[in-house]
Coordinates of C-alpha atoms and ligand atoms in Angstrom, one line a residue:
X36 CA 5.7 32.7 -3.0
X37 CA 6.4 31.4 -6.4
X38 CA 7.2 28.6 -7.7
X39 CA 10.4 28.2 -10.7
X40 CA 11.5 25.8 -13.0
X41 CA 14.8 23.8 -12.3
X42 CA 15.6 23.8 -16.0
X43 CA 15.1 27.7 -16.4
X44 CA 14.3 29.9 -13.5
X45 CA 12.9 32.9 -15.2
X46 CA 9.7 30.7 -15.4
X47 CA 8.0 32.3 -12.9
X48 CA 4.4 30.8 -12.0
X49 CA 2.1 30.7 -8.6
X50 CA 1.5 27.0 -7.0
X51 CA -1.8 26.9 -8.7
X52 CA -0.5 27.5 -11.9
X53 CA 2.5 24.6 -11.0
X54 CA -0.1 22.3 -9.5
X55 CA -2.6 22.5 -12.4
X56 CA 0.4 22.3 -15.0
X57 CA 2.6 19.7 -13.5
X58 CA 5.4 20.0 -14.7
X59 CA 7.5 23.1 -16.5
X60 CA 6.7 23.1 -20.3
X61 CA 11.0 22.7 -21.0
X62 CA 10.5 19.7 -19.1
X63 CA 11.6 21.0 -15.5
X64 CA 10.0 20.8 -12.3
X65 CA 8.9 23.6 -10.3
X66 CA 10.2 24.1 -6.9
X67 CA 9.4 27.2 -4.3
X68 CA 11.5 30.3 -5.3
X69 CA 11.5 31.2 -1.3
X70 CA 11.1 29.1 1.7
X71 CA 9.4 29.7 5.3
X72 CA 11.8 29.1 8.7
X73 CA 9.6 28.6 11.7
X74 CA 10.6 28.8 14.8
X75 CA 10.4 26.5 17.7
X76 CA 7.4 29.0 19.0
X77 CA 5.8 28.0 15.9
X78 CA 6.5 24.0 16.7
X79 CA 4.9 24.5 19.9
X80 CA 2.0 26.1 18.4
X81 CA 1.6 23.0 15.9
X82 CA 2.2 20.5 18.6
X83 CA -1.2 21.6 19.9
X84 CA -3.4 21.3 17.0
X85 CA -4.2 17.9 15.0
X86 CA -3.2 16.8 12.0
X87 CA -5.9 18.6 9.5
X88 CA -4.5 22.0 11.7
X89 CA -1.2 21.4 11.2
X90 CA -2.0 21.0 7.3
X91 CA -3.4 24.0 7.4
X92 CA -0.8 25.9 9.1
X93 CA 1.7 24.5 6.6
X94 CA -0.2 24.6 3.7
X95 CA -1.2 28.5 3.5
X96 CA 3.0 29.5 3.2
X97 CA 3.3 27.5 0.4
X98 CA 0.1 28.0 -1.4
X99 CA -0.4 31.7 -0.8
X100 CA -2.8 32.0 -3.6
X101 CA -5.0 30.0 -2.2
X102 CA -7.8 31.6 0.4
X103 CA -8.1 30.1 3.8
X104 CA -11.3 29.4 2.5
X105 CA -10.0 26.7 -0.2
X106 CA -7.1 25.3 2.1
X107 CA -9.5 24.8 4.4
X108 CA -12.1 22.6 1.9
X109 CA -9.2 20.6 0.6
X110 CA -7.3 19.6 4.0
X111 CA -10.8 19.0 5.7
X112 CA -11.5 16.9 2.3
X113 CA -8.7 15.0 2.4
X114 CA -8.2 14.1 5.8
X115 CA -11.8 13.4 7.2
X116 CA -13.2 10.1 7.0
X117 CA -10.3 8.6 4.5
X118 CA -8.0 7.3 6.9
X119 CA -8.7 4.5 9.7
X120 CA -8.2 7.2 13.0
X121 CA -7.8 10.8 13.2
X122 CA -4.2 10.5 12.9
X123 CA -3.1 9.6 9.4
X124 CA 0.6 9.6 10.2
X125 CA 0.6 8.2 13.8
X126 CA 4.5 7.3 15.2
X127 CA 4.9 3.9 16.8
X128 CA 7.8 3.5 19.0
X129 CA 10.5 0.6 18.9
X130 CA 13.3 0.2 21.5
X131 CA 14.7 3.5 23.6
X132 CA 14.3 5.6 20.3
X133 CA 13.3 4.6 16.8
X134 CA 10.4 6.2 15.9
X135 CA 8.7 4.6 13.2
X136 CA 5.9 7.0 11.5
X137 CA 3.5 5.0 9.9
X138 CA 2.0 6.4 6.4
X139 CA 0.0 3.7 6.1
X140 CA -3.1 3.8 7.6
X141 CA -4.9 5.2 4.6
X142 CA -7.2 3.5 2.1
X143 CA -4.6 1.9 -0.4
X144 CA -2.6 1.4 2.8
X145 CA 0.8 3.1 1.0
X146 CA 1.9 6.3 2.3
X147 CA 0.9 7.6 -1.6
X148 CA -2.8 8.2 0.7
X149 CA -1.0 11.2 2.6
X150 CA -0.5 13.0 -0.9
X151 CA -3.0 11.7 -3.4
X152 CA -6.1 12.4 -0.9
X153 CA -5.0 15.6 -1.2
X154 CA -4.3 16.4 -4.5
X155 CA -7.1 15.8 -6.1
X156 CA -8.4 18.9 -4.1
X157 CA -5.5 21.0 -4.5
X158 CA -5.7 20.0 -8.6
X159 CA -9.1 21.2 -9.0
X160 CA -8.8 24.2 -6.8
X161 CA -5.8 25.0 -8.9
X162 CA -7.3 24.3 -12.3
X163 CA -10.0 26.5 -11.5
X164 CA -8.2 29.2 -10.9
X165 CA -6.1 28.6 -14.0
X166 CA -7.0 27.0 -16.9
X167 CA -10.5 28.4 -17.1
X168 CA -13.0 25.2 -16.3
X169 CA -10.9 22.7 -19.2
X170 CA -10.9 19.2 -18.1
X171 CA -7.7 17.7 -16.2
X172 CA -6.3 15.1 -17.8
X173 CA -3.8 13.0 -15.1
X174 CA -1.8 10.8 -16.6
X175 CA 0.5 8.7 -14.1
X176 CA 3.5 5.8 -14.3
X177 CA 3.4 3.8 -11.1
X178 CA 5.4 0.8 -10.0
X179 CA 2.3 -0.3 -7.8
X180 CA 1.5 2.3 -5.3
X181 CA 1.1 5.5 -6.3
X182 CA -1.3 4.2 -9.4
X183 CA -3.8 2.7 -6.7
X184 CA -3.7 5.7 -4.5
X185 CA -4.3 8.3 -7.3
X186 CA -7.3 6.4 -8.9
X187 CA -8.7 6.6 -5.0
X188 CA -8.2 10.0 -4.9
X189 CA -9.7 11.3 -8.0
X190 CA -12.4 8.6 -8.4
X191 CA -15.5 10.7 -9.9
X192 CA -13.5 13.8 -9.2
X193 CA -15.8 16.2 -11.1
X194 CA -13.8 17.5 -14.2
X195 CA -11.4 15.0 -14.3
X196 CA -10.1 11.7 -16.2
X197 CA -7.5 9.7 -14.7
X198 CA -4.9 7.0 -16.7
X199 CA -2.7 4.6 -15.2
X200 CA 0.2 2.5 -16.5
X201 CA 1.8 -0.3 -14.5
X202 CA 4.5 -2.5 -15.3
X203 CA 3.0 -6.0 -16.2
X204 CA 5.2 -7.9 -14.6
X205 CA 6.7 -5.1 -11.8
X206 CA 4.0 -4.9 -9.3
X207 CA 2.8 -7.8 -6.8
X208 CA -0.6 -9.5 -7.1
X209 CA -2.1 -7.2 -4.4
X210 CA -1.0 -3.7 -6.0
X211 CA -2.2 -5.5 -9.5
X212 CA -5.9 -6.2 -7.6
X213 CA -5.8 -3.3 -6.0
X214 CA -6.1 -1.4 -9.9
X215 CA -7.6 -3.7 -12.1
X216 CA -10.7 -4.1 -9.3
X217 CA -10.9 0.5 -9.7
X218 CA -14.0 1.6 -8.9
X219 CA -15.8 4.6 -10.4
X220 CA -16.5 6.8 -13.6
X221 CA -13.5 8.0 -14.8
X222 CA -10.6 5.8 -14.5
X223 CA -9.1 3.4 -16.5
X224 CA -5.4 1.5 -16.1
X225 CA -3.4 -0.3 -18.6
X226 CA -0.2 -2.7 -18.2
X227 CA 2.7 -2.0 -19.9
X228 CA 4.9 -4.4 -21.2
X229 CA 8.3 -2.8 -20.4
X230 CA 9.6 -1.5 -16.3
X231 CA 8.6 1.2 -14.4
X232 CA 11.0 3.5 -15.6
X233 CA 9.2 2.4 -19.5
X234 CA 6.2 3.7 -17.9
X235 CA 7.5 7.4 -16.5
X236 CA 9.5 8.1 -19.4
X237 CA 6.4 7.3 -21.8
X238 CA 4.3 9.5 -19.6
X239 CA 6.7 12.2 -20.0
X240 CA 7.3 12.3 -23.7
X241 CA 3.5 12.4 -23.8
X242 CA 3.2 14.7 -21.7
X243 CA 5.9 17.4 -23.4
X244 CA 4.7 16.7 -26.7
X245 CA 3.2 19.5 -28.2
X246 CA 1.2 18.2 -30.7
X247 CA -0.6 15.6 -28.4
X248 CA -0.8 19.0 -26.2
X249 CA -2.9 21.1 -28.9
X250 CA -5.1 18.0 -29.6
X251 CA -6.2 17.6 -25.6
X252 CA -6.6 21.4 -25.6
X253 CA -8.7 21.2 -29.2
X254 CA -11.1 19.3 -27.2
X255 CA -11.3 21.3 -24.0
X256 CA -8.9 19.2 -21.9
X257 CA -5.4 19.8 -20.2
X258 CA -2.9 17.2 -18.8
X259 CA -1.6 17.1 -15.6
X260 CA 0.1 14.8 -13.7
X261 CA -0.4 12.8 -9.9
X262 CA 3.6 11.8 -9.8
X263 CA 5.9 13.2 -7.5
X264 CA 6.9 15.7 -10.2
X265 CA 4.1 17.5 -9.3
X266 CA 4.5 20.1 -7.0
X267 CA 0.9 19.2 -5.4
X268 CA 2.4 15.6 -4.2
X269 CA 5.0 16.9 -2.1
X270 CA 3.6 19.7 -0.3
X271 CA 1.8 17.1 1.5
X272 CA 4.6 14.9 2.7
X273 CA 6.4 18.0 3.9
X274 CA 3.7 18.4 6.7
X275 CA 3.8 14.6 8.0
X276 CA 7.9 15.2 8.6
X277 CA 6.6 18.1 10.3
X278 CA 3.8 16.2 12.4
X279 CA 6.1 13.6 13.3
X280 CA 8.3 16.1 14.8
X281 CA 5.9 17.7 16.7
X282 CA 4.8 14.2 18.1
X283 CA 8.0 13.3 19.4
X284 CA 9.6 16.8 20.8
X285 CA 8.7 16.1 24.2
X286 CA 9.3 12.3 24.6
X287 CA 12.5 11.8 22.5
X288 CA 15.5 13.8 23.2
X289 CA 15.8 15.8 20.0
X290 CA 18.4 18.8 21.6
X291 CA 21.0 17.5 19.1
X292 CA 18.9 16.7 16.1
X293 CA 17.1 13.5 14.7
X294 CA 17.7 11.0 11.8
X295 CA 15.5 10.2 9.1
X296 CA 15.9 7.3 7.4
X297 CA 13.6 6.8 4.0
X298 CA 13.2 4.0 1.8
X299 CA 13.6 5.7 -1.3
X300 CA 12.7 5.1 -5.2
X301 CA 11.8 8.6 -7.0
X302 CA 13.5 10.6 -4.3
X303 CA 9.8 12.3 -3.6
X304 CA 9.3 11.4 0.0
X305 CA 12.9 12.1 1.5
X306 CA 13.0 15.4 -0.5
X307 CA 9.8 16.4 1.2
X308 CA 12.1 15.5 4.6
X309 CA 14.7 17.1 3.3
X310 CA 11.9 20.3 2.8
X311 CA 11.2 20.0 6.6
X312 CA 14.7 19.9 7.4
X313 CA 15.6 23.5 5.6
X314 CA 12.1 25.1 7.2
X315 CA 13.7 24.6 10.3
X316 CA 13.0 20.9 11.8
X317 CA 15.9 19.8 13.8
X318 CA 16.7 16.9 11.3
X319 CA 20.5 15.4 11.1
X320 CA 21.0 13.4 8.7
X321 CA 18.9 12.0 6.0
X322 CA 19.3 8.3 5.3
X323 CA 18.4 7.0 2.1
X324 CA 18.1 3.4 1.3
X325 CA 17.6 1.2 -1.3
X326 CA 17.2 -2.0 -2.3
X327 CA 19.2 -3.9 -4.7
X328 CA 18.3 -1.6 -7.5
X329 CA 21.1 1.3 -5.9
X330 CA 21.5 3.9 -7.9
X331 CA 21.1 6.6 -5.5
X332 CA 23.2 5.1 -2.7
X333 CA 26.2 4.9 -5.9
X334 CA 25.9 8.4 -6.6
X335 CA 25.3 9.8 -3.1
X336 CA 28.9 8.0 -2.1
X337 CA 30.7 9.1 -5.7
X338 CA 28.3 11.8 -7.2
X339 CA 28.1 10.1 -10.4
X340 CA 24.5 8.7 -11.5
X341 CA 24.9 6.4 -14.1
X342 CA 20.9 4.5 -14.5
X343 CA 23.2 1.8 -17.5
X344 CA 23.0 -1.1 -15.0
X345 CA 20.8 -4.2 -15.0
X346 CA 17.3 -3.4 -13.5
X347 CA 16.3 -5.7 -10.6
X348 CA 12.5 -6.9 -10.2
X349 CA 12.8 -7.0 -6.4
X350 CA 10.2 -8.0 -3.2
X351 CA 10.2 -3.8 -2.6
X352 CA 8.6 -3.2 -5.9
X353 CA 7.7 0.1 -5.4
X354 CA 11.5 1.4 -5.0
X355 CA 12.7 -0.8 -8.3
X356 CA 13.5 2.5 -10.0
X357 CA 16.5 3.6 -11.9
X358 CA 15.8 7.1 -12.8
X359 CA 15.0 9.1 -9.5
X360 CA 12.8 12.4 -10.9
X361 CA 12.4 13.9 -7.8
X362 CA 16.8 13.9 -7.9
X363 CA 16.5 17.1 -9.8
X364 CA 14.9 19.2 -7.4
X365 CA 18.0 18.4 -5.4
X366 CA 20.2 19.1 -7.6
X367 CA 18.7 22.4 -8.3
X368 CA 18.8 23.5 -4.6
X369 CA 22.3 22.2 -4.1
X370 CA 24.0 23.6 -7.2
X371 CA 22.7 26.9 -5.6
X372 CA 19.5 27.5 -8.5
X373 CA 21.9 27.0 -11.1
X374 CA 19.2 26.2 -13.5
X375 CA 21.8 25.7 -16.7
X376 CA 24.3 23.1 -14.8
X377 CA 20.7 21.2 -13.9
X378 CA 19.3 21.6 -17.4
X379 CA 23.0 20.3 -18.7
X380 CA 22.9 17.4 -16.3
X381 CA 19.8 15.9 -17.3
X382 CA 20.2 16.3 -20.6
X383 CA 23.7 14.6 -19.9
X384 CA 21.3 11.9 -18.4
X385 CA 18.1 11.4 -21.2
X386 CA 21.4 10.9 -23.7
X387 CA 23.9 8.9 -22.0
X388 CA 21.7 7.7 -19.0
X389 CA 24.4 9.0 -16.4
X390 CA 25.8 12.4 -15.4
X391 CA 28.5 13.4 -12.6
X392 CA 28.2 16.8 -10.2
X393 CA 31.4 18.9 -9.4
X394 CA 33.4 18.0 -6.3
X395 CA 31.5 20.7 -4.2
X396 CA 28.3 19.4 -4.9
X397 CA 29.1 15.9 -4.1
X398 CA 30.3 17.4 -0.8
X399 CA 27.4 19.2 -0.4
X400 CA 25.1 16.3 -0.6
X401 CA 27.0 13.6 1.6
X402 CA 27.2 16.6 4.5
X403 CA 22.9 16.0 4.4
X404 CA 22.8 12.8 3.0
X405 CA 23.7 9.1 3.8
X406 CA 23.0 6.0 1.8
X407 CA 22.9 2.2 1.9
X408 CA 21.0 -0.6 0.3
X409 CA 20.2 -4.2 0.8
X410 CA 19.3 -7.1 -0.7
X411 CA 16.1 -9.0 -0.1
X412 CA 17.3 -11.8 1.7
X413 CA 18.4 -8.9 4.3
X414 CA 15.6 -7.8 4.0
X415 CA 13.9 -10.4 4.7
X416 CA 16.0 -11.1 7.9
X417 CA 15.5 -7.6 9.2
X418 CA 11.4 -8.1 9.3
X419 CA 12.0 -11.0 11.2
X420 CA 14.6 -9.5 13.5
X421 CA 12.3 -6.7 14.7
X422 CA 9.3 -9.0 14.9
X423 CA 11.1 -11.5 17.3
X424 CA 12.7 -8.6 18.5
X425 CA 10.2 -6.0 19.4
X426 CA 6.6 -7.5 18.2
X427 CA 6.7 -5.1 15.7
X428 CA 5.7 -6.6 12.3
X429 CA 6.8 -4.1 8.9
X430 CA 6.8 -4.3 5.0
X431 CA 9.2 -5.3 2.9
X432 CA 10.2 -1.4 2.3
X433 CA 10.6 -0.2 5.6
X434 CA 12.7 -3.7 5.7
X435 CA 14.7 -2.2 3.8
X436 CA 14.9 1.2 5.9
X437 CA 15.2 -0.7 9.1
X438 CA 18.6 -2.7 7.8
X439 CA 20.3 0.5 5.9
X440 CA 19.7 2.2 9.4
X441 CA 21.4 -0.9 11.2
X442 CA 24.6 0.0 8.7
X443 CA 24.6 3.9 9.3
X444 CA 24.5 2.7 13.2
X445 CA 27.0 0.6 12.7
X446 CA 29.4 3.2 10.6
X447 CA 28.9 6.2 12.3
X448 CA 27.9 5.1 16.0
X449 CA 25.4 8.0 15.6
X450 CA 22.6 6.7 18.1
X451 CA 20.0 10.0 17.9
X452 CA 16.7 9.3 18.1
X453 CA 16.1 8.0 14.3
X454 CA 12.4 8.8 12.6
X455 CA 11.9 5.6 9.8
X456 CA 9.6 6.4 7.2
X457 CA 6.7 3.3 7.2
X458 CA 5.7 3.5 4.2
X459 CA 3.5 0.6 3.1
X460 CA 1.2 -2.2 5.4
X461 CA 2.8 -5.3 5.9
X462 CA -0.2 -6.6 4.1
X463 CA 0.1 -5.5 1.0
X464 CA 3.4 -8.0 0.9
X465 CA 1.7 -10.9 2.8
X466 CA 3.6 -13.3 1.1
X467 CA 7.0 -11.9 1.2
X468 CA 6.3 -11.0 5.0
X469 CA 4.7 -14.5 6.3
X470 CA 8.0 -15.9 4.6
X471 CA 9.6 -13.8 7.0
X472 CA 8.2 -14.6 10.0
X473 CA 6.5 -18.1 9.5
X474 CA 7.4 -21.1 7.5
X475 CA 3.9 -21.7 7.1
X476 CA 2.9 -21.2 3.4
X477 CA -0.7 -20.9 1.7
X478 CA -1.3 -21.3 -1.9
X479 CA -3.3 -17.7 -2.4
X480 CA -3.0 -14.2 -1.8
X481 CA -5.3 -13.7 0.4
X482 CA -4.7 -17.2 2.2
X483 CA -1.3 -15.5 3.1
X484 CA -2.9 -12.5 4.4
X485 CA -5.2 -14.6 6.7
X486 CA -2.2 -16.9 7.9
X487 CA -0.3 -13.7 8.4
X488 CA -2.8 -12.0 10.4
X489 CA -2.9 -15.6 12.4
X490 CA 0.4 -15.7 12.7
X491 CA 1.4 -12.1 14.1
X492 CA -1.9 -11.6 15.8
X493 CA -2.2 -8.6 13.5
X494 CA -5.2 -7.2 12.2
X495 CA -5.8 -7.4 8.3
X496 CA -6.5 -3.4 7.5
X497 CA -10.3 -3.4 6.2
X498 CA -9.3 -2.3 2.3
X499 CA -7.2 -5.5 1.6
X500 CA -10.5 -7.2 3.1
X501 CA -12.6 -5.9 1.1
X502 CA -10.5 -6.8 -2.0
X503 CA -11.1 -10.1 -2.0
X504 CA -14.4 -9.9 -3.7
X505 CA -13.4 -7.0 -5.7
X506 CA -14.4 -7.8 -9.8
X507 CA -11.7 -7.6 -11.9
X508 CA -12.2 -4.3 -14.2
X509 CA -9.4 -3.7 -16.2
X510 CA -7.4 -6.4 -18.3
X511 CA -5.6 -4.2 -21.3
X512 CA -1.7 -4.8 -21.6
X513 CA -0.3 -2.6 -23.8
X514 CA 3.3 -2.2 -25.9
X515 CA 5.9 0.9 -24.6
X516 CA 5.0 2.2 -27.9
X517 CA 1.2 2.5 -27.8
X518 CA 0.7 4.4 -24.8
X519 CA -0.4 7.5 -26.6
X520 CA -3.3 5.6 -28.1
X521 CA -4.3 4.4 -25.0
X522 CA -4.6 8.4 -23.5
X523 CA -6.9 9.0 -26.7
X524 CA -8.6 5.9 -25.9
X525 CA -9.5 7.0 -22.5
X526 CA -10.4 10.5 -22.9
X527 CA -12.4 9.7 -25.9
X528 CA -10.8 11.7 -28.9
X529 CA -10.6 9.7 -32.2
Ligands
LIG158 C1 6.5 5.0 -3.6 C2 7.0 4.2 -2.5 C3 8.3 4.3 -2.0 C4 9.3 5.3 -2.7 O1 9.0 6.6 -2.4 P1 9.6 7.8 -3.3 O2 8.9 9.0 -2.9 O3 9.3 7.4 -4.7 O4 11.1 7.8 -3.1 C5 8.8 3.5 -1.0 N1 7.9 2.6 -0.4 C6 6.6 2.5 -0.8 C7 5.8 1.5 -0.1 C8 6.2 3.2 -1.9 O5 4.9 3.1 -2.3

C-alpha cells in the first residue's frame, strides 16, 4: 500500500516514510492510495481476539512495510499496561440501543490515549527505517487534549524532543495542569497568546518552511508532527470503530447498519469512522456534531466552509476549532482523488478563509454525513438528562454528541442502533459536569472532582488523582509570532 498526497498525488511514499514525515512537503496530507474490504468472515475472526489482536490484524494492511515483528512491539507497547483494563475502548450500553464506546479510559483520560500511545512507536519504527537515526522533532498545536496525550506518549522516547503549544486562555484548568505538571526529559510546552487555530497554523508554517527545515536537518534533526495530520494518529482510531463493531454484532441488531455519532473538532476521529465504514463495517450514517463553534455542520448542510465567523471559547474546549485539517482528506476521497480541485480549495481557504464544493460533492457528503450542533446550555441539559435518566454520567463533549443525536432522531426517525463516540472523562470537566448534575458548588478544581465523585457515586480515574500534587513545570506564554524561537529554544540550536 502507499500512501499519496491530497495536494499532488504523484507523491508517492510508504506509511513509514508518511508517518516519519507527517505531512506532504506542498503542504498536503497523505492518505492510503488503496484500501482493504473485509469480509464479515474476517469480523468474526476479530470478534474472537482482544483488542492488542485486533490492532494487529488491522494494522499490517495499512502498514505493509512494517514486519510482523515491529507491529507486533508497537501494538503490545502501546496497549499493555497504559490503560486502566485490557479493554481500552470498552462500549457501555444506554437504553435498548445506544452504544456509547468509551475512549477514555487511558492515562490523560481523552480518547487522544488510543492514538498517541501508539504513535510514538509507529514514529520511531518509521524514522528508523527512513530518515537514517536523525532526531524526531514533534511539534504539536492542541486545544487541551491531544497536547497532554502526546507528551505521555513520547515522554523519554529515545530519539525524540517533543513541543507543545496551547491556547492560554482555550483550555480548562485540568487540561492546563495536566501539561504544565509534564513529567520527563524531553518535553517542554508553551502557551500561546492567540486560539487554537493561532496554534495549528503557527505549527504548520513552521513546519513547511524550508529554511527552519535545513537548520533542524544542519543539526541532525527532523520535524514531525503528533496531530491528526499525521497519518500515524488515525490508523489507530480506525481499529477502535472496528472493535466497537465487533463488540456489539451479536447483541445489537446491526442487519440494516449502525449510526455513529462523533463529537467532532479537526475532523480526525469521525474520518477514522468514516475509514471503517468504506473497509466494510456496516456503518449508516455518520453524525457529526458540534458545539457552538459550527462550522462543519454549515458546510455539511450548504457545502460552503467559510472559518470568517466569531470564534467561541466554549465548556467543549477541545472541539472550539474553526479550521477542520483532517476536512481535506475528505475532500480528497470524495472529489474522487482529484488532487488539483483539493489543492485549489485550500488555497481558496488559507486566502479567503472559506471555499464552496460543486453540487455533486455536496451531495456526496450529506448521502454519508449528517450534522448538528448545540449550545452549552444544551449541553449542559443533555448530561443531566441521561444522568437522571439512565445513571449514566458523560463529558461535556459527548454532551454534545448525545443532544445532536437527539435532533437526527428527531429529524429522520432513524432509530438503528447508534455507536456515540465518548471521547473525554467526565472528570476532566468536573466543574462544568457537577453544574450539571448538582447545584452543589466547591471553590477548587479538585474540590469539584471530589463533590462530583460524591455526588454520582463515580469513581475519580487514578490520573486526575494523582494530579493534585503534581508540581507545576512549565510557565512560558508566548506571542503568535515567537513560536519559532521557542522550537530553537527547545531543541537547543542557537
Ligand atoms: C480532540 C477531541 C475531540 C475532537 O476530535 P477530532 O478528531 O479533532 O474531531 C472531541 N472531544 C475530545 C474530548 C477531544 O479531546
Amino acid at each position: 500500500m502507499n500512501y499519496i498526497s491530497t495536494r499532488n498525488k504523484s507523491v508517492k511514499v510508504t506509511s513509514a516514510s508518511a508517518i516519519a514525515q507527517g505531512i506532504s512537503a506542498e503542504g498536503g496530507l497523505f492518505v492510503p492510495d488503496t484500501f482493504p474490504r473485509f469480509s464479515e468472515d474476517d469480523f468474526n475472526t476479530l470478534a474472537a481476539m482482544d483488542y492488542k489482536g485486533r490492532a494487529k490484524f488491522v494494522l499490517k494492511y495499512f502498514l505493509d512495510d512494517f514486519t510482523d515483528g515491529e507491529i507486533d512491539y508497537c501494538v503490545n507497547g502501546a496497549y499493555t499496561g497504559s490503560f486502566d483494563s485490557d479493554q481500552p475502548a470498552p462500549v457501555s450500553i444506554v437504553g435498548k440501543n445506544i452504544n456509547i464506546l468509551e475512549l477514555w479510559h487511558g492515562p490523560t483520560c481523552a480518547f487522544k490515549d488510543l492514538a498517541l500511545q501508539l504513535l510514538p512507536y509507529l514514529l520511531t519504527t518509521s524514522a528508523k527505517k527512513v530518515n537514517g537515526g536523525k532526531k524526531s522533532v514533534i511539534l504539536v498545536a492542541t486545544s487541551g487534549d491531544t497536547g497532554k496525550a502526546a507528551l505521555e506518549g513520547f515522554k523519554d522516547v529515545e530519539n525524540t524532543e517533543i513541543l507543545v503549544f496551547y491556547p492560554s486562555h482555550g483550555v480548562s484548568p485540568m487540561q492546563k495542569l495536566q501539561m504544565d505538571s509534564q513529567k520527563g526529559n524531553n518535553v517542554h510546552v508553551c502557551a500561546i497568546d492567540g486560539n487554537f487555530d493561532d496554534a495549528q497554523t503557527g505549527v504548520k508554517k513552521i513546519f513547511t518552511d524550508a529554511d527552519v527545515k535545513k537548520r533542524l536537518s544542519d543539526n541532525g534533526m527532523l520535524f514531525s508532527s503528533a496531530n491528526s495530520i499525521n497519518w500515524g494518529r488515525l490508523v489507530p482510531q480506525i481499529v477502535y470503530y472496528i472493535s466497537c463493531y465487533c463488540d456489539i454484532k451479536d447483541s445489537q441488531n446491526t442487519e440494516n447498519g449502525f449510526n455513529v455519532v462523533v463529537p467532532t473538532g479537526n475532523f480526525g476521529n469521525i474520518l477514522a469512522a468514516y475509514y471503517a465504514k468504506k473497509i466494510g463495517v456496516p456503518i449508516n450514517r455518520l453524525i457529526c456534531a458540534s458545539n457552538a463553534n459550527n462550522v462543519l455542520t454549515d458546510f455539511i448542510k450548504t457545502g460552503k466552509y467559510n472559518r470568517n465567523r466569531e470564534f467561541y471559547t466554549t465548556i467543549s474546549p477541545s472541539m472550539d476549532i474553526l479550521i477542520s485539517s483532517n476536512l481535506e482528506r475528505m475532500l480528497f476521497e470524495l472529489c474522487g482523488n482529484n488532487d488539483k480541485e483539493v489543492a485549489k480549495l485550500q488555497q481558496s481557504l488559507w486566502e479567503t478563509g472559506e471555499f464552496t464544493v460543486s453540487g455533486k460533492v455536496k451531495q456526496a457528503f450529506s448521502e454519508i454525513f449528517w450534522a448538528g450542533y448545540c449550545n452549552d446550555d444544551e449541553t449542559l441539559g443533555t448530561i443531566g438528562k441521561y444522568f437522571r435518566d439512565y445513571g449514566y454520567l458523560c463529558d461535556t463533549h459527548t454532551a454534545v454528541a448525545l443532544n445532536v443525536y437527539g435532533q437526527y432522531l428527531q429529524d429522520t426517525g432513524d432509530d438503528r442502533p447508534a455507536v456515540i463516540a465518548s471521547t473525554a472523562s467526565p472528570y476532566k470537566f468536573a466543574k462544568s459536569v457537577l453544574s450539571a448534575v448538582s447545584d452543589k458548588k466547591a471553590e477548587t478544581e479538585f474540590d469539584n472532582v471530589r463533590l462530583l465523585s460524591e455526588v454520582t457515586g463515580t469513581d475519580i480515574p487514578a490520573p486526575i488523582k494523582a494530579l493534585e500534587n503534581a508540581e507545576v513545570r512549565f510557565n512560558r506564554v508566548c506571542g503568535k509570532d515567537e513560536m519559532l524561537k521557542a522550537v530553537y529554544d527547545a531543541v537547543g540550536i542557537k
